[in-house]
mmCIF file with all atom_site columns, C-alpha atoms in Angstrom:
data_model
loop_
_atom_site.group_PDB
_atom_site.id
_atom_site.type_symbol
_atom_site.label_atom_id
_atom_site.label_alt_id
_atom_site.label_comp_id
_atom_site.label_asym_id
_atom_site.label_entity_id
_atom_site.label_seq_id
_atom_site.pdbx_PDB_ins_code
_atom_site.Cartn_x
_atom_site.Cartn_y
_atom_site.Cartn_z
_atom_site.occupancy
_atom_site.B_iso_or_equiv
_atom_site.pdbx_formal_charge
_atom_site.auth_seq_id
_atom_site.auth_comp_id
_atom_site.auth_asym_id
_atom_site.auth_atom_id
_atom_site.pdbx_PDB_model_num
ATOM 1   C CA . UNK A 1 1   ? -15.994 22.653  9.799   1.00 0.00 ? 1   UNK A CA 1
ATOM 2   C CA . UNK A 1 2   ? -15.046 20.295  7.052   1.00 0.00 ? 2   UNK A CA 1
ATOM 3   C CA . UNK A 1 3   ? -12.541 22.865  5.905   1.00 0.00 ? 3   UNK A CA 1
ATOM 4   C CA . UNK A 1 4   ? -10.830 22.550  9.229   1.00 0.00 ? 4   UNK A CA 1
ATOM 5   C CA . UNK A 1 5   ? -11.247 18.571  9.006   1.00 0.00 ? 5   UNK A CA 1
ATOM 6   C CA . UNK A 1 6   ? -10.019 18.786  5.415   1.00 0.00 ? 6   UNK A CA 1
ATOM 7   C CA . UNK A 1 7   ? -6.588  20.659  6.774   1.00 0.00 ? 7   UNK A CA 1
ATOM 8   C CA . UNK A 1 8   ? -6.042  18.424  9.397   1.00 0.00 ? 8   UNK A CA 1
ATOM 9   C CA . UNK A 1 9   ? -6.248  15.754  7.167   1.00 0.00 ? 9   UNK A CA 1
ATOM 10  C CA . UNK A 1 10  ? -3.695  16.902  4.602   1.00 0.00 ? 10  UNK A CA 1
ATOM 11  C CA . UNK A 1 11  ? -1.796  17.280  7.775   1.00 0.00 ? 11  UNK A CA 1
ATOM 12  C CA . UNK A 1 12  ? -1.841  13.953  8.890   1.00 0.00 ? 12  UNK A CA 1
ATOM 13  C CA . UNK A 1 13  ? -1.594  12.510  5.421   1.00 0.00 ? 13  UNK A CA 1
ATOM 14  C CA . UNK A 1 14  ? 1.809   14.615  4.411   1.00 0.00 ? 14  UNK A CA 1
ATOM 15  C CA . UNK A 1 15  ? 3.242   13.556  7.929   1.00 0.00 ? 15  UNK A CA 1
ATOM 16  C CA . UNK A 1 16  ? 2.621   9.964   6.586   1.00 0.00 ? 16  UNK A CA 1
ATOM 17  C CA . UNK A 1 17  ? 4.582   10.738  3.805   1.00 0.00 ? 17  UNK A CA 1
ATOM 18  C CA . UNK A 1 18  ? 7.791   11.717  5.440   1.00 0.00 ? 18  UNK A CA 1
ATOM 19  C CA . UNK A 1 19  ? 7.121   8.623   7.182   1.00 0.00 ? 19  UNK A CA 1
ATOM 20  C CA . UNK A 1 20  ? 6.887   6.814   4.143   1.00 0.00 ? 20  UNK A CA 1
ATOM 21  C CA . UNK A 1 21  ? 10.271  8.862   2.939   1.00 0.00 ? 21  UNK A CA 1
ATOM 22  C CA . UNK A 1 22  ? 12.023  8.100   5.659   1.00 0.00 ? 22  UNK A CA 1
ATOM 23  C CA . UNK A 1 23  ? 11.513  4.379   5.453   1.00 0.00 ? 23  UNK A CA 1
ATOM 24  C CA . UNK A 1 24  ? 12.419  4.708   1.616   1.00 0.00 ? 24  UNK A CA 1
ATOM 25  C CA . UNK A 1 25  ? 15.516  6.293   2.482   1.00 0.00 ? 25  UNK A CA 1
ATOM 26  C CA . UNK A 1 26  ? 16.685  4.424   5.649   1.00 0.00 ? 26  UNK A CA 1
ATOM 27  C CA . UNK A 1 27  ? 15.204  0.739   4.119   1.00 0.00 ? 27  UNK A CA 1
ATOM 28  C CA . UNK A 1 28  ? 17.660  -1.637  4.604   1.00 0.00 ? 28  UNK A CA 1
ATOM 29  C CA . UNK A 1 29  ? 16.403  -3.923  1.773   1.00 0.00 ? 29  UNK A CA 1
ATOM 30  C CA . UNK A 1 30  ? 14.883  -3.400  -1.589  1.00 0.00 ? 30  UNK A CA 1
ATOM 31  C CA . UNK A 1 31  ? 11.596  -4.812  -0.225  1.00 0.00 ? 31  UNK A CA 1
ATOM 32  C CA . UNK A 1 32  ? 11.548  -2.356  2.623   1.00 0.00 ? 32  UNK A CA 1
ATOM 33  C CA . UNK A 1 33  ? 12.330  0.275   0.026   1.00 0.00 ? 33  UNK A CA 1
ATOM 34  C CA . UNK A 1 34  ? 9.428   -1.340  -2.368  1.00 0.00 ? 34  UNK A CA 1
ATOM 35  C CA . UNK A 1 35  ? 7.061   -1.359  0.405   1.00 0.00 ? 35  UNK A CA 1
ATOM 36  C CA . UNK A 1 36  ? 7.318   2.488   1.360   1.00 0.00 ? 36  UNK A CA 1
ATOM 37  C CA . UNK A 1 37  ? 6.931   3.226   -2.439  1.00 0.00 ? 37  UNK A CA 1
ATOM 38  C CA . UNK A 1 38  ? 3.711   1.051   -2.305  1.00 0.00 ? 38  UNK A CA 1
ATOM 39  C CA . UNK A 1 39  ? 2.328   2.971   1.355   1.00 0.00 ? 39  UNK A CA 1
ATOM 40  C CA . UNK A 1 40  ? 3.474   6.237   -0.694  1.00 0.00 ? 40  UNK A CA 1
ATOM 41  C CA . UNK A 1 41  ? 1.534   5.772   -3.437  1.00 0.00 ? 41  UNK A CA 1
ATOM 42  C CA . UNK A 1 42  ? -1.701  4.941   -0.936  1.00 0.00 ? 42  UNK A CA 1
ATOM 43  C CA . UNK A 1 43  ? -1.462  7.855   0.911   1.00 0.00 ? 43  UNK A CA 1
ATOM 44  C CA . UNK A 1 44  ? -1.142  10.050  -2.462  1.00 0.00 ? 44  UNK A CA 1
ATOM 45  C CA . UNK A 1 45  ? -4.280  8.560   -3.278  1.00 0.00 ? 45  UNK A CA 1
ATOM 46  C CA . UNK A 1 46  ? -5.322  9.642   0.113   1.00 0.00 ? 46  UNK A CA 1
ATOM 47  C CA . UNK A 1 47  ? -4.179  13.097  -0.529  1.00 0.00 ? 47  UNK A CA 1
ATOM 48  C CA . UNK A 1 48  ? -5.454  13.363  -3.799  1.00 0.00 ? 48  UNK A CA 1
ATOM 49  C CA . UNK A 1 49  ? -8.960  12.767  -2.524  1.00 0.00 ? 49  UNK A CA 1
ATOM 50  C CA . UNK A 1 50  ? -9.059  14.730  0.209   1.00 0.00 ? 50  UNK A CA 1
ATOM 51  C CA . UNK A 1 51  ? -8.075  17.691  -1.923  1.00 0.00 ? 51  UNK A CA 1
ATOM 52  C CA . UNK A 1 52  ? -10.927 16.433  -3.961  1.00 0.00 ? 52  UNK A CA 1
ATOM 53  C CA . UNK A 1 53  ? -13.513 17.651  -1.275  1.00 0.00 ? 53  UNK A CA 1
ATOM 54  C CA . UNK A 1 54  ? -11.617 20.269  -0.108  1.00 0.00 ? 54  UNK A CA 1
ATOM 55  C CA . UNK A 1 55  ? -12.001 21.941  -3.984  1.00 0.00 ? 55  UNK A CA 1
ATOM 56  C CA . UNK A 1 56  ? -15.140 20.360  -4.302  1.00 0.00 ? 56  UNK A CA 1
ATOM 57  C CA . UNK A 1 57  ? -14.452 18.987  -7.782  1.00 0.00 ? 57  UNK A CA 1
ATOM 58  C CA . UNK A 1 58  ? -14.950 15.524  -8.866  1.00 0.00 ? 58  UNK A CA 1
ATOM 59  C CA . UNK A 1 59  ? -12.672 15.387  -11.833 1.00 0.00 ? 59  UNK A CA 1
ATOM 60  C CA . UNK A 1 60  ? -9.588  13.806  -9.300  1.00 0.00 ? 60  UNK A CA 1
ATOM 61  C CA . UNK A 1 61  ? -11.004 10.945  -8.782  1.00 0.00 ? 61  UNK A CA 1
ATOM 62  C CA . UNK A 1 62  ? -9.896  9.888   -12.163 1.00 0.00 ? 62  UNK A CA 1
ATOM 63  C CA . UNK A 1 63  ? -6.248  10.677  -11.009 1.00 0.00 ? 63  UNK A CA 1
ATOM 64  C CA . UNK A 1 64  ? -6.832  8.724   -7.970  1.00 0.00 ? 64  UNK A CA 1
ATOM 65  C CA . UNK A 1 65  ? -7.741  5.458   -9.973  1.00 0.00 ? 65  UNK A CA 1
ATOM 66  C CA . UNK A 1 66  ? -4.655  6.069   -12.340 1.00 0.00 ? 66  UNK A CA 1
ATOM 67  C CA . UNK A 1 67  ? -2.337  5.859   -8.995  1.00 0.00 ? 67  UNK A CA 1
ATOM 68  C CA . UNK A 1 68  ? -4.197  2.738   -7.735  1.00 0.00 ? 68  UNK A CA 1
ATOM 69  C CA . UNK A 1 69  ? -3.727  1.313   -10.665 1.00 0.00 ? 69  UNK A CA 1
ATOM 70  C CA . UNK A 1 70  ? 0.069   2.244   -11.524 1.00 0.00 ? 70  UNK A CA 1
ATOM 71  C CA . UNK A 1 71  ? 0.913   1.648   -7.795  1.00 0.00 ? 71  UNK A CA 1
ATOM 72  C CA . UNK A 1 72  ? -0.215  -1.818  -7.824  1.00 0.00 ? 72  UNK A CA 1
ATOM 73  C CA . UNK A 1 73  ? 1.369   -2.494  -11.153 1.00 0.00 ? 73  UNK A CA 1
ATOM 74  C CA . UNK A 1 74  ? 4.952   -0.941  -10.641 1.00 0.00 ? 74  UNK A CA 1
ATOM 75  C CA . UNK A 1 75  ? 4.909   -2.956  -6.884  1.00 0.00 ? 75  UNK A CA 1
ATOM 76  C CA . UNK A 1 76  ? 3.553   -6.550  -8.381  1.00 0.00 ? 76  UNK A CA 1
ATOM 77  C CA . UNK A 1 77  ? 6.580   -5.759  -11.019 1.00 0.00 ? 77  UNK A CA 1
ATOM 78  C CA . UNK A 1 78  ? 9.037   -4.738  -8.722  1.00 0.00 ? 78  UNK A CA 1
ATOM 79  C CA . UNK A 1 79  ? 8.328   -7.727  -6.351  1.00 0.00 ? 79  UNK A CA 1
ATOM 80  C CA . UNK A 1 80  ? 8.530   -10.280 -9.365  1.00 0.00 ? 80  UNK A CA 1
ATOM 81  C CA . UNK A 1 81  ? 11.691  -9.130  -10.124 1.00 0.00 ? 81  UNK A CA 1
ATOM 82  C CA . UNK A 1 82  ? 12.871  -9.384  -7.003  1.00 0.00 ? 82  UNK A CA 1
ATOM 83  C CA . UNK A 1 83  ? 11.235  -13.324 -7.230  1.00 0.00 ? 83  UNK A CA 1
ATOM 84  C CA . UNK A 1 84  ? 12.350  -14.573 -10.284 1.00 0.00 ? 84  UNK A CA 1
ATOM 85  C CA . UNK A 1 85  ? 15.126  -12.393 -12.184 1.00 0.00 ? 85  UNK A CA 1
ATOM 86  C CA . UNK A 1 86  ? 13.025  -10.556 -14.488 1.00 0.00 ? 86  UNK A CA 1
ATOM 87  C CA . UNK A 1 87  ? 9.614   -8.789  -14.896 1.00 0.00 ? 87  UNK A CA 1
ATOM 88  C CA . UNK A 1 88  ? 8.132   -10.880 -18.047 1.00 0.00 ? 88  UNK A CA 1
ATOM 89  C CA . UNK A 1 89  ? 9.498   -14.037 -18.945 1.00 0.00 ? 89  UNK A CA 1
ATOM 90  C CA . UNK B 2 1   ? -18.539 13.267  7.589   1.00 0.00 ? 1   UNK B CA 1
ATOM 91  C CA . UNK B 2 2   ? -15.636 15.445  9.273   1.00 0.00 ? 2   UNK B CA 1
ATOM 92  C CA . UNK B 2 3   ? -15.236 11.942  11.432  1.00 0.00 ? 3   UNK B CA 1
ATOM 93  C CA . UNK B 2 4   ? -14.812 9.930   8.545   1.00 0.00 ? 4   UNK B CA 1
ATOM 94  C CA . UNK B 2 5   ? -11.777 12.241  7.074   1.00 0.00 ? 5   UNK B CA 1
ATOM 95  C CA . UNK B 2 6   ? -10.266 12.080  10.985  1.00 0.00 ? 6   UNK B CA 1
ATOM 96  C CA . UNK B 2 7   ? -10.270 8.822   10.916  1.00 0.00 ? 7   UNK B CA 1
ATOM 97  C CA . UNK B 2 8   ? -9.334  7.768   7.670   1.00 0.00 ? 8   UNK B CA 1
ATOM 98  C CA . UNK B 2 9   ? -6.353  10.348  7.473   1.00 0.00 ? 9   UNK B CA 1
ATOM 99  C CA . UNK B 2 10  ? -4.970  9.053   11.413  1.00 0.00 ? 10  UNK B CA 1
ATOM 100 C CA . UNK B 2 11  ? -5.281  5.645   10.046  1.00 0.00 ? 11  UNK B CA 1
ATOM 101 C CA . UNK B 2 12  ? -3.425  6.637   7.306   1.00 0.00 ? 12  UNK B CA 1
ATOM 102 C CA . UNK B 2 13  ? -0.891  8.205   9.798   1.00 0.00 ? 13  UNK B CA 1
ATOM 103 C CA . UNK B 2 14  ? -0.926  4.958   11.819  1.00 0.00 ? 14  UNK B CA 1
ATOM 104 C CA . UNK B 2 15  ? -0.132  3.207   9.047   1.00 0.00 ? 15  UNK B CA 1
ATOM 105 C CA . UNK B 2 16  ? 3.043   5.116   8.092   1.00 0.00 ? 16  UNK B CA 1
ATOM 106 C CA . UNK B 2 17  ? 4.506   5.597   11.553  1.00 0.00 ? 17  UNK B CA 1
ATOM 107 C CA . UNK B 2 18  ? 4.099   1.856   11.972  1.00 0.00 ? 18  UNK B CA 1
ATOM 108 C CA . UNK B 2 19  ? 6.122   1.228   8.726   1.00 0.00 ? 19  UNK B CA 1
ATOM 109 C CA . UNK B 2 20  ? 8.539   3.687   9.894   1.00 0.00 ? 20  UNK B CA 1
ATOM 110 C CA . UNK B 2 21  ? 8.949   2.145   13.570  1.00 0.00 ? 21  UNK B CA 1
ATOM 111 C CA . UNK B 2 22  ? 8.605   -1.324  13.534  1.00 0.00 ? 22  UNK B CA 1
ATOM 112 C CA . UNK B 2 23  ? 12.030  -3.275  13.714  1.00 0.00 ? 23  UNK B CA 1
ATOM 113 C CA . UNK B 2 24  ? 11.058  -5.969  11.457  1.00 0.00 ? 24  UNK B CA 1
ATOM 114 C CA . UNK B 2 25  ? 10.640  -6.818  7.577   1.00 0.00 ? 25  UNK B CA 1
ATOM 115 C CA . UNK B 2 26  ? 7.616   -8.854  8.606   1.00 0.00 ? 26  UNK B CA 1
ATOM 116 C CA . UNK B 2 27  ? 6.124   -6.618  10.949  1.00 0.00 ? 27  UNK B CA 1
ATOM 117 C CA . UNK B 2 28  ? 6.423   -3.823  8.805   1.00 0.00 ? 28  UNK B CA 1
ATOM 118 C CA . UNK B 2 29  ? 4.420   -5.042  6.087   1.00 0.00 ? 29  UNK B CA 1
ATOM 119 C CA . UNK B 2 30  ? 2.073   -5.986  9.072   1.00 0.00 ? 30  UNK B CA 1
ATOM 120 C CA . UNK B 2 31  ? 0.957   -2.418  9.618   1.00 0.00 ? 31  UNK B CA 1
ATOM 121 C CA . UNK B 2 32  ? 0.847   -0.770  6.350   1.00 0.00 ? 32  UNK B CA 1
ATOM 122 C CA . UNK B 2 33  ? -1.468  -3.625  4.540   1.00 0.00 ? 33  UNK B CA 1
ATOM 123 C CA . UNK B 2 34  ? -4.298  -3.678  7.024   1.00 0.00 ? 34  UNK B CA 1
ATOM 124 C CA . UNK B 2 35  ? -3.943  0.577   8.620   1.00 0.00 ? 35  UNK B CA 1
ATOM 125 C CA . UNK B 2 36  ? -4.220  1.971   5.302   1.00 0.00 ? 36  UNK B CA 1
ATOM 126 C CA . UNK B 2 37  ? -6.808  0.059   3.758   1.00 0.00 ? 37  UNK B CA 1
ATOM 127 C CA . UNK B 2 38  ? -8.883  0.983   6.810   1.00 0.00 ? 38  UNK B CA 1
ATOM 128 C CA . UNK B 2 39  ? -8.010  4.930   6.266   1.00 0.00 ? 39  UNK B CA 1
ATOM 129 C CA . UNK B 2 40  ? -8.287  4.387   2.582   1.00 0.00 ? 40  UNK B CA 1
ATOM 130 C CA . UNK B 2 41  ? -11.554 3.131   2.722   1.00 0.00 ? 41  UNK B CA 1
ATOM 131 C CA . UNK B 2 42  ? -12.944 5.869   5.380   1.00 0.00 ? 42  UNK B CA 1
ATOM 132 C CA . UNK B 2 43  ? -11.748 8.585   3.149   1.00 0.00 ? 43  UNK B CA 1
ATOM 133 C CA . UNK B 2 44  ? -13.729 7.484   0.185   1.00 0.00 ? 44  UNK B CA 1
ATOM 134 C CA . UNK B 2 45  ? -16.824 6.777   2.432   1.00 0.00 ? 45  UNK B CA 1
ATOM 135 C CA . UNK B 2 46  ? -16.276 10.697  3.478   1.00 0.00 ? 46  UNK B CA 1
ATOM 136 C CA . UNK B 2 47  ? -15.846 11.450  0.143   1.00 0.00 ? 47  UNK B CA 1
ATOM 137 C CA . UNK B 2 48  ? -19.106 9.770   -1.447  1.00 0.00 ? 48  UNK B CA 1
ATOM 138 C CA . UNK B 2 49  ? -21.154 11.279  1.660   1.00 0.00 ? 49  UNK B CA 1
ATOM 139 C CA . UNK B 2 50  ? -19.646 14.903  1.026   1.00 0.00 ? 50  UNK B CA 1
ATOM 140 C CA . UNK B 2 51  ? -20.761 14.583  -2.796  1.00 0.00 ? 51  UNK B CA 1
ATOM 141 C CA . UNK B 2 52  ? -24.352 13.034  -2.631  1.00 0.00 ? 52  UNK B CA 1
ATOM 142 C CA . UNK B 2 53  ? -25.545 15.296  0.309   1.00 0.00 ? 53  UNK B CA 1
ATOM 143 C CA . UNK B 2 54  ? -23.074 18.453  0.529   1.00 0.00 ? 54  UNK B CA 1
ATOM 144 C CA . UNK B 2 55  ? -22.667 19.039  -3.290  1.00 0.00 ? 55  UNK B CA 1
ATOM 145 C CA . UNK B 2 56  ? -25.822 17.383  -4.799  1.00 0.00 ? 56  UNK B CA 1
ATOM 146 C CA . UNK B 2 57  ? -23.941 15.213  -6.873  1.00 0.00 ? 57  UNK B CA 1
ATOM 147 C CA . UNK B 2 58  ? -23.761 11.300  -6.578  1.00 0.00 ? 58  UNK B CA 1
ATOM 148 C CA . UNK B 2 59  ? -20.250 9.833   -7.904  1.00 0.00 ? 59  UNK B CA 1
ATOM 149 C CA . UNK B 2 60  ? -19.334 6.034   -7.594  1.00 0.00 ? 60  UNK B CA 1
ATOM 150 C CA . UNK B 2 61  ? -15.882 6.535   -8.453  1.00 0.00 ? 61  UNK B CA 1
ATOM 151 C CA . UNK B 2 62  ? -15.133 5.954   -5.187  1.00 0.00 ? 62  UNK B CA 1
ATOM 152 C CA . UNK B 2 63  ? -16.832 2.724   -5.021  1.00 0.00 ? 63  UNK B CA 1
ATOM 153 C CA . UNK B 2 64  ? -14.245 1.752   -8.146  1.00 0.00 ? 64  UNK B CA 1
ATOM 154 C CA . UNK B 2 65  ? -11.400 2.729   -6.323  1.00 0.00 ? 65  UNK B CA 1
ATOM 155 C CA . UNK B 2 66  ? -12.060 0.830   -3.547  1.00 0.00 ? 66  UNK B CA 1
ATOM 156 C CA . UNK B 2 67  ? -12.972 -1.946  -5.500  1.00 0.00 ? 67  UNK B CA 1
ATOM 157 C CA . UNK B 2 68  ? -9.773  -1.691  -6.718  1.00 0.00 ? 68  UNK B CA 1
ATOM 158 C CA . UNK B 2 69  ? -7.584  -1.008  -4.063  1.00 0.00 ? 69  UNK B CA 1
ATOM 159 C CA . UNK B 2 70  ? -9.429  -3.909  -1.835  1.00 0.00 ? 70  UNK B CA 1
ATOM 160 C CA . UNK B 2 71  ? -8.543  -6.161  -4.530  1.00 0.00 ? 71  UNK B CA 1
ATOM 161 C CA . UNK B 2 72  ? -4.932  -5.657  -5.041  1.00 0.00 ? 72  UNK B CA 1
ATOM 162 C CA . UNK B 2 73  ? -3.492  -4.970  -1.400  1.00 0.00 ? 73  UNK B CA 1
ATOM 163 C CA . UNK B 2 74  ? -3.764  -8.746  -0.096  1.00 0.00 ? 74  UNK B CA 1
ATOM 164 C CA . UNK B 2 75  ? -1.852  -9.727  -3.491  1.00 0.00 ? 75  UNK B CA 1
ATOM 165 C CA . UNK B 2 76  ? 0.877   -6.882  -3.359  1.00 0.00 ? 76  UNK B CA 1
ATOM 166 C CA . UNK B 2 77  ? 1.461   -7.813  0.367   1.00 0.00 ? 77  UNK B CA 1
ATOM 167 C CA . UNK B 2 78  ? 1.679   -11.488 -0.435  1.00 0.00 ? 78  UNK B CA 1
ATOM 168 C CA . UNK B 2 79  ? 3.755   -10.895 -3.493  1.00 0.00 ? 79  UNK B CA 1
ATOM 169 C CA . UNK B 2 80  ? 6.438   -8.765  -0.790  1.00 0.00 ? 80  UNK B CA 1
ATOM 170 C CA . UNK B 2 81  ? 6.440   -11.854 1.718   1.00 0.00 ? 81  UNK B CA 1
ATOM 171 C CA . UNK B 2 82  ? 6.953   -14.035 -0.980  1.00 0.00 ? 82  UNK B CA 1
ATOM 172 C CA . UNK B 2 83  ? 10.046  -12.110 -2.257  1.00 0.00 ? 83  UNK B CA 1
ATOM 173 C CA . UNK B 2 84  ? 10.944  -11.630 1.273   1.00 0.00 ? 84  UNK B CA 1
ATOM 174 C CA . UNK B 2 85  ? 10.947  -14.988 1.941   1.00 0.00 ? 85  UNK B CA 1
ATOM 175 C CA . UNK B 2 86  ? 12.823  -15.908 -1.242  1.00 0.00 ? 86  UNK B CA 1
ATOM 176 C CA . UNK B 2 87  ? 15.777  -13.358 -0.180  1.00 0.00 ? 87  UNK B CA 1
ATOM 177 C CA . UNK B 2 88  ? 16.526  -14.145 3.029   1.00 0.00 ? 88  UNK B CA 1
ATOM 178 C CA . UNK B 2 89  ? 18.285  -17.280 3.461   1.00 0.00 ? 89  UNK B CA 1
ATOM 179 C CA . UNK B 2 90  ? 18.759  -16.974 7.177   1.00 0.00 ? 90  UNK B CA 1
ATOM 180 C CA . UNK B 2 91  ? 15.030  -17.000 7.982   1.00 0.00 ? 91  UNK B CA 1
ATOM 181 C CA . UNK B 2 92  ? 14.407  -19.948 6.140   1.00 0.00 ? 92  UNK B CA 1
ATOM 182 C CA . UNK B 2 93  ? 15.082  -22.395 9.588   1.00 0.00 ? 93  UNK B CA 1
ATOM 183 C CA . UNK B 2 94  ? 12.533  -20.324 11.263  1.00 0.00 ? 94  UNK B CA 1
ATOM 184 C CA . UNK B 2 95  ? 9.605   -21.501 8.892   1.00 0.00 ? 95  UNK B CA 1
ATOM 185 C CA . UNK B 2 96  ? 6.639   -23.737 10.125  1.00 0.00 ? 96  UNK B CA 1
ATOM 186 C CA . UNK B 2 97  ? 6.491   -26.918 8.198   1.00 0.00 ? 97  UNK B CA 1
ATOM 187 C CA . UNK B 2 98  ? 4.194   -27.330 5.213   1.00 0.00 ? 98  UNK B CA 1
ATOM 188 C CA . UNK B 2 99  ? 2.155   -30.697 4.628   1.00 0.00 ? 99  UNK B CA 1
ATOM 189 C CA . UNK B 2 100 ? 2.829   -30.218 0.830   1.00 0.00 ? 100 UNK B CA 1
ATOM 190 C CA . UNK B 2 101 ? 5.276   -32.709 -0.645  1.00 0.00 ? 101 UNK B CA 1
ATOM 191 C CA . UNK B 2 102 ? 7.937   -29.533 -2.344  1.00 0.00 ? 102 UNK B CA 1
ATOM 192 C CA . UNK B 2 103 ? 7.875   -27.786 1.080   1.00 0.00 ? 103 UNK B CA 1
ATOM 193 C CA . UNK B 2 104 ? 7.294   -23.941 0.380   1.00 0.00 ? 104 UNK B CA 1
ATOM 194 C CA . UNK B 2 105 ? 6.184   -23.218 -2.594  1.00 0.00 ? 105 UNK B CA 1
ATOM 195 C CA . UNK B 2 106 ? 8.389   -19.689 -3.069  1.00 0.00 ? 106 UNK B CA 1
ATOM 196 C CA . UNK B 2 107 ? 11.821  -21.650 -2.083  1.00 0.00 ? 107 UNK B CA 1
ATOM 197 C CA . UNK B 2 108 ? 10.651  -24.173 -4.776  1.00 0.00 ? 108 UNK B CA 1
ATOM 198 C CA . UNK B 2 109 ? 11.239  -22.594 -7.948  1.00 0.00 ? 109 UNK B CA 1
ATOM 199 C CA . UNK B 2 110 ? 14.644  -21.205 -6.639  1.00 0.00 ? 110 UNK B CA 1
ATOM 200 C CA . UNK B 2 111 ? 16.101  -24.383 -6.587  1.00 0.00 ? 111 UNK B CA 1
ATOM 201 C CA . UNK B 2 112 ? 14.050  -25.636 -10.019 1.00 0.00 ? 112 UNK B CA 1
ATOM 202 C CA . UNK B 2 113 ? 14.283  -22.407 -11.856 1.00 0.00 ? 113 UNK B CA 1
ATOM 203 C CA . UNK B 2 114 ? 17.942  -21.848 -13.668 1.00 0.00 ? 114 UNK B CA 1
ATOM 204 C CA . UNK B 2 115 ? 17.214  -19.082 -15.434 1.00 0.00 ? 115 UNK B CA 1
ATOM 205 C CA . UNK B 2 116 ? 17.294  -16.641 -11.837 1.00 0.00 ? 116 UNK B CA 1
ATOM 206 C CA . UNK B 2 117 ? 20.659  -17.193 -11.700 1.00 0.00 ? 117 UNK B CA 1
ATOM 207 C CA . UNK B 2 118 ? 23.094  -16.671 -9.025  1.00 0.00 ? 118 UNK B CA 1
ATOM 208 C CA . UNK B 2 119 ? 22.789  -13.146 -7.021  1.00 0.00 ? 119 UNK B CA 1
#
């Protein structure tokens, strides 16, 4: 049952990627481009813990904070340098 | 449990196909920000249920991650409609007025700051 929940799920999620790739590619502006990477990075973290429960092991949850965290950092960096020129002044 | 992952994962999927669809810069960011904080979140609520009562073993790393991401997807999606806002000159007569006296705040330091440059 949540084997069969757990497959449609990585289903769903790796649609959501080529969703997200598609918009990458396609973007017509860096900030459309910027805002696929960010959706990408959420629905790895998506993927990453749904293979969690589907191996039953706890240890990628770790990886799943490291992409939160990266994600939100490489978008808040790409999106200031967008705003003002450069990343650290 | 298996409803939680269904619905967090076609949230997720909502999310996606609405950043893939939408015509708009603005309306694009619309569906992302709030779809796949939802599906987010309903994963990790699957995930904590599976792991206290399925495995036996209580982890509140989820609770950090969504902590985390909770936190940080109202300021990345402000930070993009800033930027957005910033680069696209012919929007700018479409704005609602402000009541503050330097008008919007993000068009502000273009004209003050001299160190952008011209692009």
């Amino acid at each position: 049952m949540i084997a069969t929940a757990c497959l449609i799920a990585l289903a769903a999620i790796s649609l959501a990627l080529l969703l997200n790739l598609y918009r990458l590619a396609v973007g017509p502006h860096a900030l459309d481009r910027v805002l696929a990477l960010d959706t990408m990075v959420i629905n790895a973290i998506g993927l990453v813990v749904v293979l969690g429960i589907w191996f039953g092991v706890t240890i990628f949850f770790e990886a799943a904070l490291l992409f939160a965290m990266v994600g939100f950092l490489s978008t808040v960096a790409f999106c200031k340098y967008l705003l003002r020129g450069n990343v650290i002044e | 449990m298996t409803a939680l992952l269904l619905t967090g994962s076609f949230f997720l999927l909502v999310g996606s196909f609405g950043l893939a669809k939408l015509p708009d810069m603005m309306r694009r960011l619309h569906a992302p920000t709030k779809a796949t904080t939802l599906g987010i979140g309903a994963l990790l609520i699957a995930s904590m249920v599976y792991f206290t009562f399925a495995m036996g073993m209580p982890s509140f790393h989820e609770l950090m991650i969504t902590l985390f991401l909770f936190i940080t997807a109202p300021v990345t999606a402000h930070l993009v409609a800033k930027a957005y806002i910033l680069r696209h000159p012919d929007l700018r007569p479409h704005l609602p007025d402000v009541r503050a006296s330097g008008g919007w705040a993000t068009l502000g330091t273009t004209t003050a700051d001299t160190r952008r440059g011209d692009d």
